[in-house]
Coordinates of C-alpha atoms and ligand atoms in Angstrom, one line a residue:
M24 CA 81.8 -63.4 3.1
A25 CA 84.1 -65.9 1.4
K26 CA 85.0 -64.7 -2.0
K27 CA 85.7 -66.8 -5.1
T28 CA 88.9 -66.2 -7.0
L29 CA 88.0 -63.7 -9.7
G30 CA 91.0 -63.1 -12.0
I31 CA 93.0 -65.2 -14.4
S32 CA 95.8 -67.0 -12.8
V33 CA 98.2 -67.4 -15.7
K34 CA 99.8 -64.9 -18.1
K35 CA 98.7 -64.9 -21.8
S36 CA 102.4 -64.8 -22.8
E37 CA 103.3 -67.7 -20.6
N38 CA 100.6 -70.3 -20.9
F39 CA 98.3 -69.3 -23.7
S40 CA 96.2 -72.4 -23.8
E41 CA 95.4 -72.3 -20.1
W42 CA 94.8 -68.5 -20.3
Y43 CA 92.3 -69.1 -23.1
T44 CA 90.4 -71.7 -21.2
Q45 CA 90.3 -69.5 -18.1
I46 CA 89.2 -66.4 -20.0
V47 CA 86.3 -68.1 -21.7
Q48 CA 85.0 -69.5 -18.4
K49 CA 85.8 -66.7 -16.0
A50 CA 84.4 -64.0 -18.4
E51 CA 81.3 -66.2 -18.5
L52 CA 81.4 -66.7 -22.2
A53 CA 80.9 -70.5 -22.2
D54 CA 81.0 -73.5 -20.0
Y55 CA 81.7 -77.1 -20.4
S56 CA 78.6 -79.3 -20.6
T57 CA 78.2 -82.7 -18.9
V58 CA 77.9 -84.0 -22.5
K59 CA 81.4 -84.6 -23.6
G60 CA 82.8 -82.2 -26.3
C61 CA 79.8 -79.8 -26.0
M62 CA 79.7 -76.3 -24.7
V63 CA 77.1 -74.1 -23.1
I64 CA 77.0 -70.7 -24.7
R65 CA 76.4 -68.2 -21.9
P66 CA 74.6 -64.8 -22.3
N67 CA 77.9 -62.9 -22.5
A68 CA 78.8 -64.8 -25.6
Y69 CA 75.4 -65.3 -27.0
S70 CA 75.0 -61.4 -27.1
I71 CA 78.1 -61.3 -29.3
W72 CA 76.6 -63.9 -31.5
E73 CA 73.4 -61.7 -31.7
H74 CA 75.5 -58.7 -32.8
I75 CA 77.1 -60.9 -35.5
Q76 CA 73.7 -62.0 -36.7
D77 CA 72.3 -58.5 -36.7
Y78 CA 75.2 -57.2 -38.7
F79 CA 75.3 -60.0 -41.1
N80 CA 71.5 -60.2 -41.7
E81 CA 71.5 -56.6 -42.6
R82 CA 74.3 -57.1 -45.1
I83 CA 72.8 -60.2 -46.8
K84 CA 69.5 -58.5 -47.1
T85 CA 71.2 -56.0 -49.4
L86 CA 72.5 -59.0 -51.4
E87 CA 68.9 -60.3 -51.7
V88 CA 69.5 -63.4 -49.6
R89 CA 66.5 -64.8 -47.6
N90 CA 66.7 -66.7 -44.3
A91 CA 65.0 -70.0 -44.0
Y92 CA 65.3 -73.2 -41.9
F93 CA 65.9 -76.8 -42.9
P94 CA 65.6 -80.1 -40.9
L95 CA 68.4 -81.2 -38.6
F96 CA 68.2 -84.8 -39.9
I97 CA 69.6 -85.9 -43.2
P98 CA 68.8 -89.3 -44.7
E99 CA 71.8 -91.5 -45.4
S100 CA 70.7 -91.8 -49.0
F101 CA 71.2 -88.0 -49.5
F102 CA 74.8 -88.2 -48.2
K103 CA 75.6 -91.0 -50.7
K104 CA 74.6 -88.9 -53.7
E105 CA 77.7 -86.8 -53.7
A106 CA 80.6 -89.2 -53.2
E107 CA 83.4 -86.7 -52.4
H108 CA 81.3 -84.8 -49.9
A109 CA 80.2 -88.1 -48.2
K110 CA 83.8 -89.3 -47.9
G111 CA 85.0 -85.9 -46.6
F112 CA 82.5 -85.8 -43.7
K113 CA 82.2 -89.5 -43.0
P114 CA 84.5 -89.6 -39.9
E115 CA 82.6 -86.9 -38.1
V116 CA 78.9 -87.6 -38.8
A117 CA 76.7 -88.7 -35.9
W118 CA 74.0 -91.1 -36.8
I119 CA 70.5 -91.9 -35.4
Q120 CA 68.6 -95.0 -36.1
N121 CA 65.0 -95.7 -35.2
S122 CA 63.5 -99.0 -36.0
G123 CA 62.0 -99.3 -39.4
E124 CA 63.4 -95.9 -40.6
E125 CA 66.2 -95.0 -42.8
L126 CA 69.5 -94.2 -41.0
L127 CA 69.6 -90.4 -40.3
A128 CA 72.6 -88.2 -40.0
I129 CA 72.6 -85.2 -37.8
R130 CA 73.6 -82.4 -40.2
P131 CA 77.4 -81.6 -40.1
T132 CA 76.5 -79.1 -42.9
S133 CA 73.2 -78.8 -45.0
E134 CA 74.2 -79.0 -48.7
T135 CA 72.4 -82.3 -49.2
V136 CA 69.2 -81.7 -47.3
M137 CA 68.8 -78.2 -48.9
Y138 CA 69.6 -79.3 -52.4
D139 CA 67.0 -82.0 -52.2
S140 CA 64.5 -79.2 -51.7
Y141 CA 66.1 -76.9 -54.3
S142 CA 65.6 -79.7 -56.9
K143 CA 61.8 -79.3 -56.4
W144 CA 61.9 -75.5 -56.3
V145 CA 64.2 -74.7 -59.3
R146 CA 62.4 -75.0 -62.6
S147 CA 63.2 -72.1 -64.8
W148 CA 65.9 -69.4 -65.2
K149 CA 63.2 -67.2 -63.7
D150 CA 63.7 -69.0 -60.3
L151 CA 67.5 -68.0 -60.4
P152 CA 69.5 -66.9 -58.6
L153 CA 68.1 -68.6 -55.6
R154 CA 69.8 -67.3 -52.4
I155 CA 69.0 -68.8 -49.0
N156 CA 70.7 -68.6 -45.7
Q157 CA 70.0 -70.4 -42.5
W158 CA 71.2 -69.8 -38.9
A159 CA 71.5 -73.2 -37.3
N160 CA 73.4 -75.6 -35.2
V161 CA 75.6 -78.3 -36.7
V162 CA 77.1 -81.4 -35.2
R163 CA 80.5 -82.8 -36.0
W164 CA 81.5 -85.7 -33.8
E165 CA 85.1 -84.7 -33.1
T166 CA 87.5 -87.3 -31.9
K167 CA 90.3 -84.8 -31.5
A168 CA 90.5 -82.8 -28.2
T169 CA 87.8 -80.2 -28.1
R170 CA 88.2 -76.5 -27.2
L171 CA 85.5 -74.1 -26.3
F172 CA 84.3 -72.2 -29.4
L173 CA 87.1 -73.6 -31.5
R174 CA 86.4 -77.2 -31.8
T175 CA 83.2 -78.6 -30.1
R176 CA 80.9 -81.4 -31.2
E177 CA 78.0 -78.9 -31.7
F178 CA 78.3 -75.3 -32.7
L179 CA 76.2 -72.5 -34.2
W180 CA 76.7 -71.1 -37.6
Q181 CA 75.1 -69.5 -40.6
E182 CA 75.2 -71.3 -44.0
G183 CA 74.3 -69.6 -47.2
H184 CA 73.4 -71.7 -50.3
C185 CA 72.8 -70.1 -53.6
V186 CA 72.1 -71.3 -57.1
Y187 CA 73.0 -69.5 -60.4
E188 CA 72.6 -69.7 -64.1
T189 CA 76.3 -69.3 -65.0
K190 CA 79.7 -70.1 -63.6
K191 CA 80.5 -66.4 -63.9
D192 CA 77.7 -65.3 -61.6
C193 CA 78.6 -68.1 -59.2
D194 CA 82.3 -67.1 -59.2
K195 CA 81.4 -63.4 -58.6
E196 CA 79.2 -64.0 -55.7
T197 CA 81.3 -66.7 -54.0
R198 CA 83.9 -63.9 -53.8
I199 CA 81.3 -61.3 -52.6
Y200 CA 80.3 -63.4 -49.6
L201 CA 83.9 -63.8 -48.6
D202 CA 84.5 -60.1 -48.9
E203 CA 81.5 -59.6 -46.6
Y204 CA 83.1 -61.9 -44.0
E205 CA 86.3 -59.9 -44.3
K206 CA 84.2 -56.7 -43.5
L207 CA 82.4 -58.4 -40.7
C208 CA 85.6 -59.4 -39.0
E209 CA 87.3 -56.0 -39.4
E210 CA 84.5 -53.7 -38.9
L211 CA 82.6 -55.5 -36.1
L212 CA 85.2 -57.7 -34.4
S213 CA 88.3 -55.6 -35.1
I214 CA 90.0 -58.7 -36.4
P215 CA 92.2 -58.5 -39.5
V216 CA 91.9 -61.4 -41.8
L217 CA 93.8 -62.9 -44.7
T218 CA 91.8 -63.8 -47.8
G219 CA 92.6 -66.3 -50.3
T220 CA 92.0 -69.6 -52.0
K221 CA 92.4 -73.0 -50.2
T222 CA 94.7 -75.6 -51.8
E223 CA 93.3 -78.7 -53.4
K224 CA 94.2 -80.6 -50.2
E225 CA 92.4 -78.3 -47.9
K226 CA 89.3 -77.3 -50.1
F227 CA 85.8 -78.3 -49.0
A228 CA 84.8 -81.9 -49.8
G229 CA 82.8 -81.7 -53.1
A230 CA 83.7 -78.2 -54.0
L231 CA 85.3 -76.8 -57.2
Y232 CA 87.3 -74.4 -55.0
T233 CA 87.1 -72.9 -51.5
L234 CA 87.9 -69.3 -50.5
S235 CA 88.6 -68.5 -46.9
I236 CA 89.4 -65.8 -44.4
E237 CA 92.0 -66.7 -41.9
S238 CA 93.7 -65.0 -39.0
L239 CA 96.7 -65.5 -36.8
M240 CA 96.2 -66.1 -33.1
P241 CA 98.6 -64.7 -30.5
D242 CA 100.2 -68.2 -30.0
G243 CA 101.2 -68.2 -33.7
K244 CA 98.6 -70.7 -34.8
A245 CA 96.4 -69.7 -37.7
L246 CA 92.6 -70.0 -37.3
Q247 CA 90.2 -70.5 -40.3
M248 CA 87.4 -67.9 -39.6
G249 CA 85.1 -68.4 -42.5
T250 CA 84.8 -70.1 -46.0
S251 CA 82.9 -69.6 -49.3
H252 CA 82.9 -72.5 -51.7
N253 CA 82.1 -72.5 -55.4
L254 CA 80.5 -76.0 -55.6
G255 CA 80.5 -76.1 -59.3
Q256 CA 77.8 -78.3 -60.8
G257 CA 78.6 -81.5 -58.9
F258 CA 75.8 -81.2 -56.3
A259 CA 73.3 -79.9 -58.9
K260 CA 74.0 -83.1 -60.9
S261 CA 73.8 -85.4 -57.9
F262 CA 70.6 -83.8 -56.6
K263 CA 69.1 -83.4 -60.1
I264 CA 68.7 -79.6 -59.8
K265 CA 67.8 -78.6 -63.4
Y266 CA 66.2 -75.7 -65.0
L267 CA 65.0 -74.5 -68.3
N268 CA 67.3 -71.8 -69.6
K269 CA 66.3 -68.8 -71.7
K270 CA 66.6 -70.9 -74.9
E271 CA 64.1 -73.4 -73.4
Q272 CA 66.8 -76.1 -73.0
V273 CA 67.3 -78.1 -69.8
D274 CA 70.4 -76.9 -68.1
T275 CA 72.4 -77.6 -64.9
P276 CA 72.9 -74.6 -62.6
W277 CA 76.0 -73.5 -60.6
Q278 CA 76.0 -73.4 -56.7
N279 CA 78.0 -71.9 -53.9
S280 CA 77.8 -72.3 -50.1
W281 CA 79.4 -70.1 -47.4
G282 CA 79.6 -70.0 -43.6
V283 CA 80.9 -68.5 -40.4
S284 CA 80.4 -69.9 -37.0
T285 CA 80.6 -69.2 -33.2
R286 CA 84.3 -69.9 -33.7
L287 CA 84.6 -66.2 -34.3
I288 CA 83.9 -65.5 -30.6
G289 CA 86.8 -67.7 -29.7
A290 CA 89.0 -65.8 -32.0
L291 CA 87.8 -62.5 -30.6
A292 CA 88.6 -63.6 -27.0
M293 CA 92.1 -64.8 -28.1
I294 CA 93.1 -61.9 -30.1
H295 CA 91.9 -58.9 -27.9
G296 CA 92.1 -60.4 -24.4
D297 CA 94.9 -59.6 -22.0
D298 CA 96.2 -60.7 -18.5
R299 CA 93.2 -59.0 -16.8
G300 CA 90.6 -60.7 -19.0
L301 CA 88.4 -60.2 -22.0
V302 CA 88.6 -57.0 -24.1
L303 CA 85.4 -56.5 -26.1
P304 CA 85.3 -54.4 -29.3
P305 CA 82.6 -51.8 -28.4
K306 CA 80.4 -52.8 -31.4
V307 CA 79.8 -56.3 -29.9
A308 CA 79.7 -55.3 -26.1
Y309 CA 76.3 -55.9 -24.5
H310 CA 77.1 -53.2 -21.9
Q311 CA 79.5 -50.6 -23.4
V312 CA 79.8 -48.8 -20.1
A313 CA 80.0 -50.0 -16.5
I314 CA 79.3 -47.4 -13.9
V315 CA 80.8 -48.0 -10.5
P316 CA 79.6 -45.7 -7.8
I317 CA 82.1 -45.3 -4.9
L318 CA 79.9 -45.7 -1.9
F319 CA 80.3 -44.2 1.6
E320 CA 77.6 -44.2 4.2
D321 CA 77.1 -40.4 4.3
S322 CA 77.1 -39.7 0.6
K323 CA 75.7 -43.1 -0.7
K324 CA 72.2 -41.7 -1.6
K325 CA 73.4 -38.8 -3.5
V326 CA 76.1 -40.8 -5.5
L327 CA 73.7 -43.6 -6.3
K328 CA 71.1 -41.1 -7.5
K329 CA 73.6 -39.5 -9.9
A330 CA 74.8 -42.9 -11.0
N331 CA 71.3 -43.9 -12.0
E332 CA 70.8 -40.6 -13.8
L333 CA 73.9 -41.2 -15.8
K334 CA 72.5 -44.7 -16.6
T335 CA 69.4 -43.1 -18.1
K336 CA 71.3 -40.4 -19.9
L337 CA 73.7 -42.9 -21.5
K338 CA 71.1 -45.5 -22.3
A339 CA 72.3 -45.8 -25.9
H340 CA 75.3 -47.6 -24.5
N341 CA 73.3 -49.9 -22.3
P342 CA 75.3 -49.1 -19.1
L343 CA 75.1 -51.1 -16.0
V344 CA 75.3 -49.6 -12.5
D345 CA 77.1 -51.8 -10.0
D346 CA 75.6 -50.8 -6.8
R347 CA 76.3 -54.0 -4.8
D348 CA 76.9 -53.3 -1.2
D349 CA 79.1 -56.2 -0.3
Y350 CA 81.8 -55.8 -2.9
S351 CA 84.7 -53.2 -2.7
P352 CA 85.2 -50.9 -5.7
G353 CA 88.5 -52.6 -6.5
W354 CA 86.7 -56.0 -6.8
K355 CA 84.1 -54.5 -9.0
F356 CA 86.7 -52.8 -11.3
N357 CA 88.4 -56.2 -11.7
E358 CA 85.2 -58.0 -12.5
W359 CA 84.1 -55.6 -15.3
E360 CA 87.7 -55.6 -16.7
L361 CA 87.6 -59.4 -16.6
K362 CA 84.4 -59.3 -18.6
G363 CA 85.8 -56.9 -21.1
I364 CA 83.4 -53.9 -20.8
P365 CA 84.9 -51.2 -23.0
I366 CA 84.5 -48.2 -20.6
R367 CA 84.3 -47.9 -16.8
I368 CA 83.0 -44.8 -15.1
E369 CA 83.9 -44.3 -11.5
L370 CA 81.8 -41.8 -9.5
G371 CA 82.6 -40.8 -5.9
P372 CA 81.4 -38.0 -3.6
R373 CA 84.4 -35.8 -4.5
D374 CA 83.7 -36.3 -8.3
L375 CA 80.1 -35.3 -7.6
Q376 CA 81.2 -32.1 -6.0
K377 CA 83.5 -31.3 -9.0
K378 CA 80.7 -32.3 -11.5
Q379 CA 83.0 -34.9 -13.1
V380 CA 83.7 -38.7 -13.3
V381 CA 86.7 -40.9 -13.8
L382 CA 86.6 -42.6 -17.2
V383 CA 88.8 -45.7 -17.7
R384 CA 89.2 -47.4 -21.1
R385 CA 89.6 -51.1 -21.0
D386 CA 92.0 -51.5 -24.0
L387 CA 94.7 -49.1 -22.7
N388 CA 93.8 -49.0 -19.1
E389 CA 94.0 -45.2 -19.3
K390 CA 92.2 -43.1 -16.7
K391 CA 91.0 -39.6 -17.1
H392 CA 88.7 -37.0 -15.5
V393 CA 85.8 -36.0 -17.6
K394 CA 83.3 -33.2 -16.9
L395 CA 79.7 -34.4 -16.7
T396 CA 78.7 -31.9 -19.4
S397 CA 81.0 -33.5 -21.9
L398 CA 80.6 -37.1 -20.8
S399 CA 78.3 -38.3 -23.6
K400 CA 80.6 -37.0 -26.3
E401 CA 83.7 -38.4 -24.7
I402 CA 82.1 -41.8 -24.4
E403 CA 81.1 -41.8 -28.1
K404 CA 84.6 -40.7 -29.1
T405 CA 86.4 -43.2 -26.8
L406 CA 84.3 -46.2 -28.1
V407 CA 85.1 -45.3 -31.7
D408 CA 88.8 -45.1 -30.8
I409 CA 88.8 -48.4 -28.9
Q410 CA 87.1 -50.2 -31.8
K411 CA 89.9 -48.8 -34.2
N412 CA 92.8 -49.3 -31.8
L413 CA 92.0 -53.0 -31.3
L414 CA 92.0 -53.6 -35.1
K415 CA 95.3 -51.6 -35.4
K416 CA 97.0 -53.6 -32.6
A417 CA 95.9 -56.9 -34.1
K418 CA 97.1 -55.8 -37.6
K419 CA 100.5 -55.0 -36.2
H420 CA 100.7 -58.4 -34.6
L421 CA 99.8 -60.1 -37.9
E422 CA 102.3 -58.1 -39.9
K423 CA 105.1 -58.6 -37.3
N424 CA 104.6 -62.4 -37.5
T425 CA 104.4 -62.9 -41.3
V426 CA 107.5 -63.8 -43.1
E427 CA 108.4 -64.6 -46.7
V428 CA 110.9 -67.4 -47.4
S429 CA 112.3 -69.2 -50.3
H430 CA 114.6 -71.7 -48.7
W431 CA 113.5 -74.9 -46.9
Q432 CA 115.7 -74.4 -43.9
D433 CA 114.2 -70.9 -43.3
F434 CA 110.7 -72.4 -43.8
K435 CA 111.3 -75.0 -41.1
K436 CA 112.8 -72.6 -38.7
D437 CA 110.0 -70.0 -39.1
I438 CA 107.2 -72.6 -38.8
K439 CA 108.9 -73.8 -35.7
N440 CA 109.0 -70.3 -34.3
R441 CA 105.2 -70.0 -35.0
K442 CA 105.3 -67.6 -37.8
L443 CA 102.9 -67.3 -40.7
V444 CA 105.1 -68.1 -43.6
L445 CA 104.7 -67.1 -47.3
A446 CA 106.5 -69.5 -49.6
P447 CA 106.5 -70.7 -53.3
F448 CA 104.5 -73.8 -53.6
C449 CA 103.6 -76.3 -56.4
G450 CA 100.2 -76.9 -55.0
E451 CA 100.4 -80.8 -55.2
K452 CA 98.6 -82.8 -52.5
N453 CA 101.6 -85.1 -52.0
C454 CA 104.0 -82.3 -51.6
E455 CA 101.7 -80.7 -49.0
E456 CA 101.5 -84.0 -47.1
Q457 CA 105.4 -84.0 -47.1
I458 CA 105.5 -80.4 -45.7
R459 CA 103.2 -81.5 -43.0
E460 CA 105.3 -84.5 -42.0
K461 CA 108.6 -82.7 -42.1
T462 CA 107.5 -79.7 -40.1
D463 CA 105.4 -81.5 -37.4
G464 CA 102.1 -80.4 -38.6
A465 CA 102.3 -77.2 -40.7
K466 CA 99.4 -76.8 -43.1
S467 CA 98.7 -74.6 -46.0
I468 CA 96.5 -71.7 -44.8
N469 CA 95.4 -70.2 -48.2
I470 CA 96.8 -68.8 -51.4
P471 CA 96.7 -65.0 -51.4
F472 CA 94.5 -63.6 -54.2
K473 CA 97.3 -61.1 -55.1
Q474 CA 100.2 -63.0 -56.6
P475 CA 103.5 -61.8 -58.1
K476 CA 103.6 -61.7 -61.9
E477 CA 106.3 -64.3 -62.0
I478 CA 107.6 -66.8 -59.4
K479 CA 111.3 -67.3 -59.8
E480 CA 112.0 -69.7 -56.9
P481 CA 110.9 -73.4 -57.1
C482 CA 108.5 -75.1 -54.7
I483 CA 109.7 -74.7 -51.2
Q484 CA 109.7 -78.5 -50.5
C485 CA 109.8 -80.6 -53.7
K486 CA 111.8 -78.0 -55.8
E487 CA 109.5 -78.5 -58.8
K488 CA 107.9 -75.5 -60.5
A489 CA 106.0 -73.3 -58.0
N490 CA 102.6 -72.3 -59.2
F491 CA 101.9 -69.6 -56.6
I492 CA 102.9 -68.1 -53.3
C493 CA 101.1 -69.9 -50.5
R494 CA 100.6 -69.2 -46.8
F495 CA 101.6 -71.9 -44.3
A496 CA 101.4 -72.1 -40.5
K497 CA 100.6 -74.4 -37.7
S498 CA 96.8 -74.1 -37.2
Y499 CA 93.9 -74.9 -35.1
Ligands
ZN30 ZN1 106.0 -79.0 -54.1

C-alpha cells in the first residue's frame, strides 16, 4: 500500500515555526478549519484539555468555586458600561445584528454579561463571597496571523469571576488563583512558569492590576499562560452591583476574574516536543502506554494473546495494543513516538520465551528489558520519572536563557538573542512604548513578585528612577 509521510520533516532547532505547525497537525492535536483563523481541536488535544479540566475543577472545588454557564451573546449596551474595558476589546469583538434587536457581541470574555446577573444576585454581605467559574468558548476576531492553539479566532478557556466584601479578600484570592495556575502548569503539564504583575501598559482593560504566569518557549519568545485580575470596584460600579454590609449600609464590592485557555496545549507541545514529535507528560497522556507486539506468522497468536493480557493488566494506564497487520513495527514505533505516548512496550516471540518485554521511554528514548513480573512497578516508576524529568529539563532551559542586565546596549543585544531579560524599569507607559520601538517588538512580560530591597540602577531605557526589576522579551 502507498504510505503517507509520517514524521516531521524539519528540525526543531532549525525551523521552529514550521516544526510547531507540523507537530500540531501530525500528532493530530488540531487542524485548520475552512473558516479562516479557526481550529478544529482533535481528540488527542481534547483529552489533554479534559485532564486540565479535571485537575482544575478539583482544585477550585476546594476553594468553594461553583461552575455555571452564561450566554455567548453580550448586548452592546453592556459593553459600553465599562469604558476602559470596551475600548480594550473593541478591535477584536465580532458582532451580530438581527433586525429589530440590539447589536450583540460574541463574548471575547464574560465580565459584562456575568456582572449584569451578579447585580441581581448580590444583595447582602451574606451573599459574599460569590465565586463562579465557567468553561466556555470565546471569540476574538484576530487580524494578526493566527497560529493553532496560540492565536485563533475562537478558543476554549475557563474564566472565574468572584465578588468580595473587601479589597483585602479580593487581593488575597486574586493571588491564590494565580498560584493554582502555577501548580497546574508545573504539576500537570511539567511547565515551569514565571509569576508576577503586569505593567500598566499590559494589564487587562478595566482592571486595577493583573497578575500573570508566563513561560519561555524554545524559540526564545515568552508566552502568557494565564492571568488573574483584581478588577477593583470599577465593574461593580458600572454594573450597579451593590450590597448591604454588616452595618446595614449600601456598599460596593470588589471583584476579580481569572483564566487559562487551550493555549496551554500549544505551550506543552512546544516545550516538550522534539524532532521525532510530541512528548506528553504522563499525567495528561490519554494512552500512557503503547504495546507493540512483534508479529511473525508462526508465533503471532501467542504474542497477541500476551499483548492483550498486558493490556488488561495495565488498564490503569489505558494502554493501546497496535495489532495492525499491514504496518511494520518500525512504522508503529515512529507513529506512537510522533504522538508522544510516554512509554512503548515491545513484545516479540523471544521476549515471550524469556518472560520479558522491551520498555522504551519517550522522553529519553532509553530502552531496557523488563521482566513481566516487575512490569507494573517499572511502568509506575518510569511515568513518575518522565513527569519530573520534563519539568527539570524545561526549568533548565528557562534558567539558561534568563539574564539580568543594567545597560541599554546589553539589553538590546540580549533581546535580539532571544533571551528573557530582567532589567530595572520605571514602569511608565511611554517608556515601554519606546523600548518596544527600539528593540523591534520587545514587551514587558511581568514584574516578579520578589524584588530587591533597593534598586540602584536607573530605568534601562529612560534613565529615570527605576521602580522595580521587570522581565522583558519578545513574545507571542
Ligand atoms: Zn523608563
